Tab-separated table of C-alpha atoms and ligand atoms in Angstrom:
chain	number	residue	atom	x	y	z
A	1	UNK	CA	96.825	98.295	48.988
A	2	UNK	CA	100.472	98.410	48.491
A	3	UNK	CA	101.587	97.429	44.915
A	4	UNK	CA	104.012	94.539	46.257
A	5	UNK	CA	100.563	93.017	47.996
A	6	UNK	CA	98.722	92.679	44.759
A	7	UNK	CA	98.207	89.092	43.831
A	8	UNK	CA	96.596	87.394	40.896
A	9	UNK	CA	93.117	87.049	42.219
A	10	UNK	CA	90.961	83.594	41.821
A	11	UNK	CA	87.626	84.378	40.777
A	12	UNK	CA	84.165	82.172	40.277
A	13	UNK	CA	82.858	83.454	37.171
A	14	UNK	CA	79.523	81.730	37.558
A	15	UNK	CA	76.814	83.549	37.974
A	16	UNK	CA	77.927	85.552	34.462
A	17	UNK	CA	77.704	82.342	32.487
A	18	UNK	CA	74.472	80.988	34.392
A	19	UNK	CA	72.675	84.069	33.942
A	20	UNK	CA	72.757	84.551	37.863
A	21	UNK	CA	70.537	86.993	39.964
A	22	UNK	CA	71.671	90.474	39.465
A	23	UNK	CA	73.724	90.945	43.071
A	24	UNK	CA	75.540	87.800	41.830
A	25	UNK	CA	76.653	89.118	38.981
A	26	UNK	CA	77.551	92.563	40.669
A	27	UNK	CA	79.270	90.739	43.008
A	28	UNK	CA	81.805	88.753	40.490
A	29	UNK	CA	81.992	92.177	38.275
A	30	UNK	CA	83.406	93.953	41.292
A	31	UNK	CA	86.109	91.118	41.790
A	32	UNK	CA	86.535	91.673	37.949
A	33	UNK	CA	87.147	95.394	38.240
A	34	UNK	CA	89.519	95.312	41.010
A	35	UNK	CA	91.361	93.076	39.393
A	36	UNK	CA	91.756	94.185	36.133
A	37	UNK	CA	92.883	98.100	37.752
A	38	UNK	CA	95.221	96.626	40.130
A	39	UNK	CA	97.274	93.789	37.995
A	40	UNK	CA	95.402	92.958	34.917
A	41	UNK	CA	95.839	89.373	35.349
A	42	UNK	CA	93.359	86.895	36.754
A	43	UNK	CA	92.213	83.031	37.245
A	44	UNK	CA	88.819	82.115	36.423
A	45	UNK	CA	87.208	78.940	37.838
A	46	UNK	CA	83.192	78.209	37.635
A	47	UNK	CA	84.060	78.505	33.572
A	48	UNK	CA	81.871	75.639	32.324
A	49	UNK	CA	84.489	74.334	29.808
A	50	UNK	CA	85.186	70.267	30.567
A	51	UNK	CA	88.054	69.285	31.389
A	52	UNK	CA	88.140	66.695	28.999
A	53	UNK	CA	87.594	69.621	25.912
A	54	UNK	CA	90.946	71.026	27.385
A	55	UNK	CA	92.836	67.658	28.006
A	56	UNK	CA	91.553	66.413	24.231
A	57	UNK	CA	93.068	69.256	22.899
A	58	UNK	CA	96.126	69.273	25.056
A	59	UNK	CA	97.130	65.780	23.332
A	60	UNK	CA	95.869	66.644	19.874
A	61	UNK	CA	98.491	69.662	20.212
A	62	UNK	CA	101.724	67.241	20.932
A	63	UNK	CA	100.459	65.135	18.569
A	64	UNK	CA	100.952	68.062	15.994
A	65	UNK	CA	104.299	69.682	17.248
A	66	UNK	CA	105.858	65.823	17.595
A	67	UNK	CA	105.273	65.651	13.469
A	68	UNK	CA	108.274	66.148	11.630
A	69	UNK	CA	109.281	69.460	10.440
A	70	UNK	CA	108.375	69.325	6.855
A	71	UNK	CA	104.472	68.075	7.416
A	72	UNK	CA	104.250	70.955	9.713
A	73	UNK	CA	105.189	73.340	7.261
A	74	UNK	CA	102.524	72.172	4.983
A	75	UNK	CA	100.140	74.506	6.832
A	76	UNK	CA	102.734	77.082	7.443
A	77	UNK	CA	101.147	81.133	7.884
A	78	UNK	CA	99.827	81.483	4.119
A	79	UNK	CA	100.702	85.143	4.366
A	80	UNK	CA	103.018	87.424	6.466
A	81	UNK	CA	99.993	89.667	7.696
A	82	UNK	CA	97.783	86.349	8.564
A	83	UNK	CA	98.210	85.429	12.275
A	84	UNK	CA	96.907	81.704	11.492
A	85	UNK	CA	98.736	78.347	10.118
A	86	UNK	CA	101.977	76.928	11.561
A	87	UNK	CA	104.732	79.213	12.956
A	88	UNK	CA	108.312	78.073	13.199
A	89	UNK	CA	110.827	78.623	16.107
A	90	UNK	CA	112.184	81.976	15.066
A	91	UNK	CA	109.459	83.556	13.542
A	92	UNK	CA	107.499	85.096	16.061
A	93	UNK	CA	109.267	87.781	18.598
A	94	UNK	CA	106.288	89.267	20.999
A	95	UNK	CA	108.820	92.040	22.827
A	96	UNK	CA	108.592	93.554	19.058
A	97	UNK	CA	104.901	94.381	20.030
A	98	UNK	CA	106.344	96.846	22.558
A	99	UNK	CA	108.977	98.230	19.964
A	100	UNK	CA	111.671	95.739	21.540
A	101	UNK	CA	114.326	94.815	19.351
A	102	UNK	CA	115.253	90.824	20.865
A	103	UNK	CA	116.499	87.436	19.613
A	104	UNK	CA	113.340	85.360	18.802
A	105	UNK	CA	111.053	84.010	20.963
A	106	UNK	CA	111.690	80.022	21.807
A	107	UNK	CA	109.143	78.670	20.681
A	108	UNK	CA	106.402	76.767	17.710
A	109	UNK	CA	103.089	77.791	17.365
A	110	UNK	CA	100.048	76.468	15.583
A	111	UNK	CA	97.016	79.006	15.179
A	112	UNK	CA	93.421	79.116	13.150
A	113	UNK	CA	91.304	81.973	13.426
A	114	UNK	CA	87.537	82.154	13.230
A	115	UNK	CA	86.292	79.014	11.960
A	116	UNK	CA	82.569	79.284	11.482
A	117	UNK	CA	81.530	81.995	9.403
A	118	UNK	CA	79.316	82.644	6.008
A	119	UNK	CA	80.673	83.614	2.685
A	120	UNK	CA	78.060	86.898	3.438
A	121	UNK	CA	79.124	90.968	2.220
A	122	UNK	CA	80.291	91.121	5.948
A	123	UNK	CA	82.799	88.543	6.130
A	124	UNK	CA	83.864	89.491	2.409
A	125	UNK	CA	84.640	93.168	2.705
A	126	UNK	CA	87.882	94.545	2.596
A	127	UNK	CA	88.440	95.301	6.177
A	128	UNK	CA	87.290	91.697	7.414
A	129	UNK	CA	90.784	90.527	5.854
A	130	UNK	CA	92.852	88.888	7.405
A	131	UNK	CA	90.652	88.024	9.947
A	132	UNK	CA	88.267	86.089	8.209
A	133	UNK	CA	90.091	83.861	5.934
A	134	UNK	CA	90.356	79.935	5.622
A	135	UNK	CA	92.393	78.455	8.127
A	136	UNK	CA	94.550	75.722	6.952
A	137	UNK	CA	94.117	72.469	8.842
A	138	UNK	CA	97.083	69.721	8.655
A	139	UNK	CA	95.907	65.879	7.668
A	140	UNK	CA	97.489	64.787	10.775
A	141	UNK	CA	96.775	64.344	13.798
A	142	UNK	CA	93.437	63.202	12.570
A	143	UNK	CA	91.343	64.596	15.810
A	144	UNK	CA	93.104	68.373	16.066
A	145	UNK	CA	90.273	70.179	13.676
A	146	UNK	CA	87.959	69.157	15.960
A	147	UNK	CA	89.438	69.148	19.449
A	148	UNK	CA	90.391	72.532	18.156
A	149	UNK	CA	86.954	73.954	17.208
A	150	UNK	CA	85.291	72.219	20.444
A	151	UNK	CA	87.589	74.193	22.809
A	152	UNK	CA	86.886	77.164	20.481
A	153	UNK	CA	83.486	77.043	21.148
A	154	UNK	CA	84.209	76.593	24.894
A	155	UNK	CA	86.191	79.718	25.787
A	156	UNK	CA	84.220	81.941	23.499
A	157	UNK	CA	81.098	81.390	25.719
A	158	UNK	CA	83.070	81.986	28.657
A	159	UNK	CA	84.636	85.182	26.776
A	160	UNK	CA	80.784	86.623	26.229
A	161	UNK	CA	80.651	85.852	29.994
A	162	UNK	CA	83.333	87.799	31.286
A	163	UNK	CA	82.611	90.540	28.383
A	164	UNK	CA	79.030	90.684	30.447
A	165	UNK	CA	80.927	90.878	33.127
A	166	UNK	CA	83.511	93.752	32.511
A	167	UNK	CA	80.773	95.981	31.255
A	168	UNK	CA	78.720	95.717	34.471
A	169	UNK	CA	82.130	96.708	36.138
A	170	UNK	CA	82.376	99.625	33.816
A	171	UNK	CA	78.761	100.686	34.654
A	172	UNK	CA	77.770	99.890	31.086
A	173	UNK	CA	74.355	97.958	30.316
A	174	UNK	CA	75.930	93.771	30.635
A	175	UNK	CA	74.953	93.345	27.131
A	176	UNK	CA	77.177	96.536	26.040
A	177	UNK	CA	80.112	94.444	24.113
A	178	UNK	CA	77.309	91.666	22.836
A	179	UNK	CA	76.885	93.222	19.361
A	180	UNK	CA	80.351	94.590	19.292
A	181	UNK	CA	81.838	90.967	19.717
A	182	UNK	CA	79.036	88.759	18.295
A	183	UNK	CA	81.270	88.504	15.289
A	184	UNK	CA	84.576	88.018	17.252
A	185	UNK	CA	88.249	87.965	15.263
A	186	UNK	CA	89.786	85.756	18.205
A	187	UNK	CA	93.051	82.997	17.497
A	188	UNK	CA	92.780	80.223	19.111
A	189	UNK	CA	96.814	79.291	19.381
A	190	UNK	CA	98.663	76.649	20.443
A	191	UNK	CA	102.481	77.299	21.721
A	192	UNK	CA	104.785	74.558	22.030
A	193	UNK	CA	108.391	75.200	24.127
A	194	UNK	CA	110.329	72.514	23.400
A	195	UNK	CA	113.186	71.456	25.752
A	196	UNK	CA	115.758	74.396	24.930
A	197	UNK	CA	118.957	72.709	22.332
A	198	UNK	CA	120.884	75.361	23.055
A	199	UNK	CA	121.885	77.866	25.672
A	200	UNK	CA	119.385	81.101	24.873
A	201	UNK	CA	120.917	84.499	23.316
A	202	UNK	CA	121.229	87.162	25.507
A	203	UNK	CA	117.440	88.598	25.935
A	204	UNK	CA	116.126	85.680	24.427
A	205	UNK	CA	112.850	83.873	25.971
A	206	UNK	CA	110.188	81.433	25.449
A	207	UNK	CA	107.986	84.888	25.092
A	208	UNK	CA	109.744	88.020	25.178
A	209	UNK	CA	108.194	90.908	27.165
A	210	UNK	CA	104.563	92.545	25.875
A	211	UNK	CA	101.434	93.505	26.477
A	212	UNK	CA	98.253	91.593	24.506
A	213	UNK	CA	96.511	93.635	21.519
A	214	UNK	CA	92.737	92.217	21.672
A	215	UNK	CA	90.136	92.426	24.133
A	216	UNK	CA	91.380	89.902	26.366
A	217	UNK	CA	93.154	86.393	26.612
A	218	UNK	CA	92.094	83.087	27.781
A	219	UNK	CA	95.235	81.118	28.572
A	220	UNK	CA	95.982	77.445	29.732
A	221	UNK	CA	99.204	75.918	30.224
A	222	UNK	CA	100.591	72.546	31.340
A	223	UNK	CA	99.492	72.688	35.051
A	224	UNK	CA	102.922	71.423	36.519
A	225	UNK	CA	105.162	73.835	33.911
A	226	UNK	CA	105.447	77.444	35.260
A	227	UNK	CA	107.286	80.231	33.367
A	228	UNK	CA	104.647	82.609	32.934
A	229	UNK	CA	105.680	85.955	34.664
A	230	UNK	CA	103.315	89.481	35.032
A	231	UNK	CA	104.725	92.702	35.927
A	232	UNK	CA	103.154	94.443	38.491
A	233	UNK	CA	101.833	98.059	38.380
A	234	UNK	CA	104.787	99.287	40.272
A	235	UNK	CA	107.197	97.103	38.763
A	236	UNK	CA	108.346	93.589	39.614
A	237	UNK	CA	107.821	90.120	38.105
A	238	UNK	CA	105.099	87.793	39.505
A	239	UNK	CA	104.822	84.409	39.099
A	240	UNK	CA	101.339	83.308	37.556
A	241	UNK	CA	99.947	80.746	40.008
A	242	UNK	CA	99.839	76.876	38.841
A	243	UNK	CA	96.203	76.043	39.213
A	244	UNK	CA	94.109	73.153	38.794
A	245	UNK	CA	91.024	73.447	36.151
A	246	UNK	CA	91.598	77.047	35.847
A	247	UNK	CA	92.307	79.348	33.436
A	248	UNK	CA	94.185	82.774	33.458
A	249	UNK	CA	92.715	85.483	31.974
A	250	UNK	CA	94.916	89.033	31.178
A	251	UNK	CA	92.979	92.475	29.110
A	252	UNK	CA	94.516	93.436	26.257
A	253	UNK	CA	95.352	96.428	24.664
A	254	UNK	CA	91.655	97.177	23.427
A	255	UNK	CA	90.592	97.051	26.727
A	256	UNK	CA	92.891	99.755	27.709
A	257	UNK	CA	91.872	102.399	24.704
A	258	UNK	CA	88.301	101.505	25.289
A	259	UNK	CA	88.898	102.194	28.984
A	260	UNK	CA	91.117	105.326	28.644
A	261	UNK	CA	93.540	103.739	30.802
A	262	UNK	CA	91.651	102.774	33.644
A	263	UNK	CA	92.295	99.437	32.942
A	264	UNK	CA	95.685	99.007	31.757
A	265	UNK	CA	96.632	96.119	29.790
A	266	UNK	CA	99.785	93.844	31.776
A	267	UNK	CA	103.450	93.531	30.346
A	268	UNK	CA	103.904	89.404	30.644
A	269	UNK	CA	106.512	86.721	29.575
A	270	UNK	CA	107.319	83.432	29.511
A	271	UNK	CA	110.655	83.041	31.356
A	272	UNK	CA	113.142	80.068	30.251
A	273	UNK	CA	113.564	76.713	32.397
A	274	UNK	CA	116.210	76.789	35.283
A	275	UNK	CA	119.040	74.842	34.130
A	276	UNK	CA	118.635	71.657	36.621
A	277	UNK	CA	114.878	71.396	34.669
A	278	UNK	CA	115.463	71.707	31.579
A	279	UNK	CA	115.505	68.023	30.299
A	280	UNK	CA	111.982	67.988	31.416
A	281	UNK	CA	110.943	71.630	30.755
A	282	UNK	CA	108.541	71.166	27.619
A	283	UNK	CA	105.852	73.138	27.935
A	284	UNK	CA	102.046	73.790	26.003
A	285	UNK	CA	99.931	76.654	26.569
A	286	UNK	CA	96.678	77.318	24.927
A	287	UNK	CA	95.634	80.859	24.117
A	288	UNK	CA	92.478	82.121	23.404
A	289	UNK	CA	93.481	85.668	22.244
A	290	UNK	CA	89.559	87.146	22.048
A	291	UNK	CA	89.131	90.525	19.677
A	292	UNK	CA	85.981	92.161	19.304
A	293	UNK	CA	84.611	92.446	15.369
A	294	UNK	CA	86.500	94.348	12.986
A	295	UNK	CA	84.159	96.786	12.539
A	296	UNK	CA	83.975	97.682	16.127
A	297	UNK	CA	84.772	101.530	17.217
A	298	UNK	CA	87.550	101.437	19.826
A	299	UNK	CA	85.926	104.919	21.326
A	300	UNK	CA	86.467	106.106	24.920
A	301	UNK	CA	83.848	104.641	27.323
A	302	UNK	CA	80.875	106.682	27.942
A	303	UNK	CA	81.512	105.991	31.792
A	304	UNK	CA	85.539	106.618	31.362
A	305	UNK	CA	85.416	110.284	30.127
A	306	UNK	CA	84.810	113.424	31.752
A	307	UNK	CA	85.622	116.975	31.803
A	308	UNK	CA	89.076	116.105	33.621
A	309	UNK	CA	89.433	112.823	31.785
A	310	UNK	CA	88.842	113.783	28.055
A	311	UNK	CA	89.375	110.719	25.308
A	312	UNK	CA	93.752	110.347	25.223
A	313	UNK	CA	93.410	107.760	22.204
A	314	UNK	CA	92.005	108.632	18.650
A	315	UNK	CA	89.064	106.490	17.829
A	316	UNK	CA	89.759	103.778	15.568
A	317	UNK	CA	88.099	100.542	13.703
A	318	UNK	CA	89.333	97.431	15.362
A	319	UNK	CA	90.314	96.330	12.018
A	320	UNK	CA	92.341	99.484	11.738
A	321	UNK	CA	93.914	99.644	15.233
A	322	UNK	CA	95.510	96.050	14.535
A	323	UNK	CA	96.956	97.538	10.942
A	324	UNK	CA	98.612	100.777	12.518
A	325	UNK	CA	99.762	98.178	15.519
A	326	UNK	CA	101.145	95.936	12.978
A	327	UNK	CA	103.068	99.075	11.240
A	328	UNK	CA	104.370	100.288	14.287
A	329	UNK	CA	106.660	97.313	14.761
A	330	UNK	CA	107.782	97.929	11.744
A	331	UNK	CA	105.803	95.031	10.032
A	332	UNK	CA	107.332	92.278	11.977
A	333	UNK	CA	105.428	89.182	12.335
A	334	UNK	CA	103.994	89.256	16.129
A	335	UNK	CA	101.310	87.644	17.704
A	336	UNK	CA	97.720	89.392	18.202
B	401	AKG	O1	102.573	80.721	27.051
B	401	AKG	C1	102.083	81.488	27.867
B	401	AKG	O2	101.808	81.135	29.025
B	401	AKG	C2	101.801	82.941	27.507
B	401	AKG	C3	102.133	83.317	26.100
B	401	AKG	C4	101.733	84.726	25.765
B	401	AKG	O3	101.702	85.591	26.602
B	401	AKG	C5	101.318	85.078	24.395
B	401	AKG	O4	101.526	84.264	23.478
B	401	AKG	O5	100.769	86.180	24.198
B	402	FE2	FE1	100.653	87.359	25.857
């Protein structure tokens, strides 16, 4: 297939969260695979999260970014290295990810990170920080924490689902990632784009150019709000489709070490609103950025090495692939 042909595919994810006979599940990790070589990007339906989880959480978010300034602060990012708490517009620039110098991304985010988890050695060692910390949860809106934590609980499920899913694609035994992400270090974050004040710098975005560091991500936006662009293997922006009760999935950067390359993870942005829509161009997306547990070895696939395709990336600890990331730009804030 020609590189210009390659859409985002739709796929019914199913039979992965349903336990579904085995040629089912072949069947959806095939779709999976072809996807993830050819664009990286894809929509999931048959996901099993309510809509109402996603439309709860949806208004709980506007609630929060339509507080004034100076409550929202209250639960600003308690430390520089902590991707969790409220980030201002001008704080976060994702194109730094990639080593791109650009004006800041335009945008507000709030984030938590795992939310459920025992004061045990595990979750107390060194290398479980800043993963595992508390998250800290604003007074206001009164329903967020747990809109928040019922959507988290949501799109991890259907994360262990596709994670079934990718390793039957990688000819891997489906329960391959289960231990490795049983103890996950995902952000759930919510990304408000208000309507732009001001014209935007030169280079400047809602989301500046990058690629996603974690396994994969789990993304919903406002269905009637586009922006979202992917680049295509050969080159070329692509419109992410607007879709009904879906949700777009993209790998990450994991995915691509663990995979030597034979999945690679997708350059994406969020483009700013034509001119004629911008009075009406507010937009909220909901990401689900999914990382396996620290501790997990990001080692070549047993099934994507061989004589002509040794390992091309050192092994490391996810906990210690997200520090050298995190040095490489330099120790700017970024997103995970
Ligand atoms: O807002 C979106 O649709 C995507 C944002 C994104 O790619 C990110 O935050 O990593
Ligand atoms: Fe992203």
């Amino acid at each position: 297939m020609r590189d210009q042909d390659v859409s985002i595919p739709i796929i019914d994810v199913s039979p992965l969260l349903q336990n579904g006979p085995s040629a089912a599940v072949a069947e959806v990790a095939d779709q999976l695979r072809l996807a993830c070589e050819r664009i990286g990007f894809f929509a999931v339906v048959g996901h099993g999260v309510p809509s109402s989880v996603k439309e709860e959480l949806s208004h709980q978010a506007y609630g929060f970014f339509d507080l004034p300034y100076a409550e929202k602060m209250r639960v600003k990012r308690p430390a520089p290295e902590q991707n969790r708490g409220y980030i201002a517009t001008g704080d976060e620039t994702l194109a730094r990810l990639g080593g791109r110098e650009t004006p800041p991304d335009m945008k507000e985010l709030y984030a938590i990170g795992p939310y459920k988890w025992p004061l045990d050695d595990y979750h107390l060692a060194p290398d479980a920080y800043p993963s595992f910390a508390p998250n800290p949860w604003p007074d206001r809106p009164a329903g967020l924490r747990q809109a928040m934590e019922a959507y988290w609980d949501c799109v991890e499920r259907l994360a262990g689902g596709i994670a079934k899913g990718f390793a039957v694609a990688l000819e891997l035994p489906p329960d391959y990632f289960a231990n490795r992400i049983d103890h996950n270090t995902s952000q759930l974050r919510l990304m408000h784009y208000p309507v732009p004040t001001q014209a935007p710098e030169p280079g400047q975005l809602r989301a500046g150019e990058h690629t996603d560091l974690g396994m994969m991500t789990i993304l919903t936006a406002d269905n009637d709000r586009g922006g979202l662009q992917v680049k295509r293997r050969g080159g070329g922006w692509v419109d992410a489709p607007l879709l009904d009760d879906a949700f777009m999935v993209n790998i990450g950067d994991m995915m691509m070490r663990w995979t030597n390359d034979r999945w690679v993870s997708t350059p994406h942005r969020v483009i700013n609103p034509p001119e004629e829509a911008k009075s009406t161009s507010r937009r909220l997306s909901i990401g689900y950025f999914f990382g396996p547990n620290y501790d997990t070895l990001l080692e070549c696939l047993p099934t994507c090495q061989s004589a002509d395709q040794p390992p091309r990336y050192e092994t490391l600890t996810v906990h210690n692939y997200r520090v050298h990331r995190f040095a490489r730009t330099a120790g700017q804030l970024a997103a995970d």
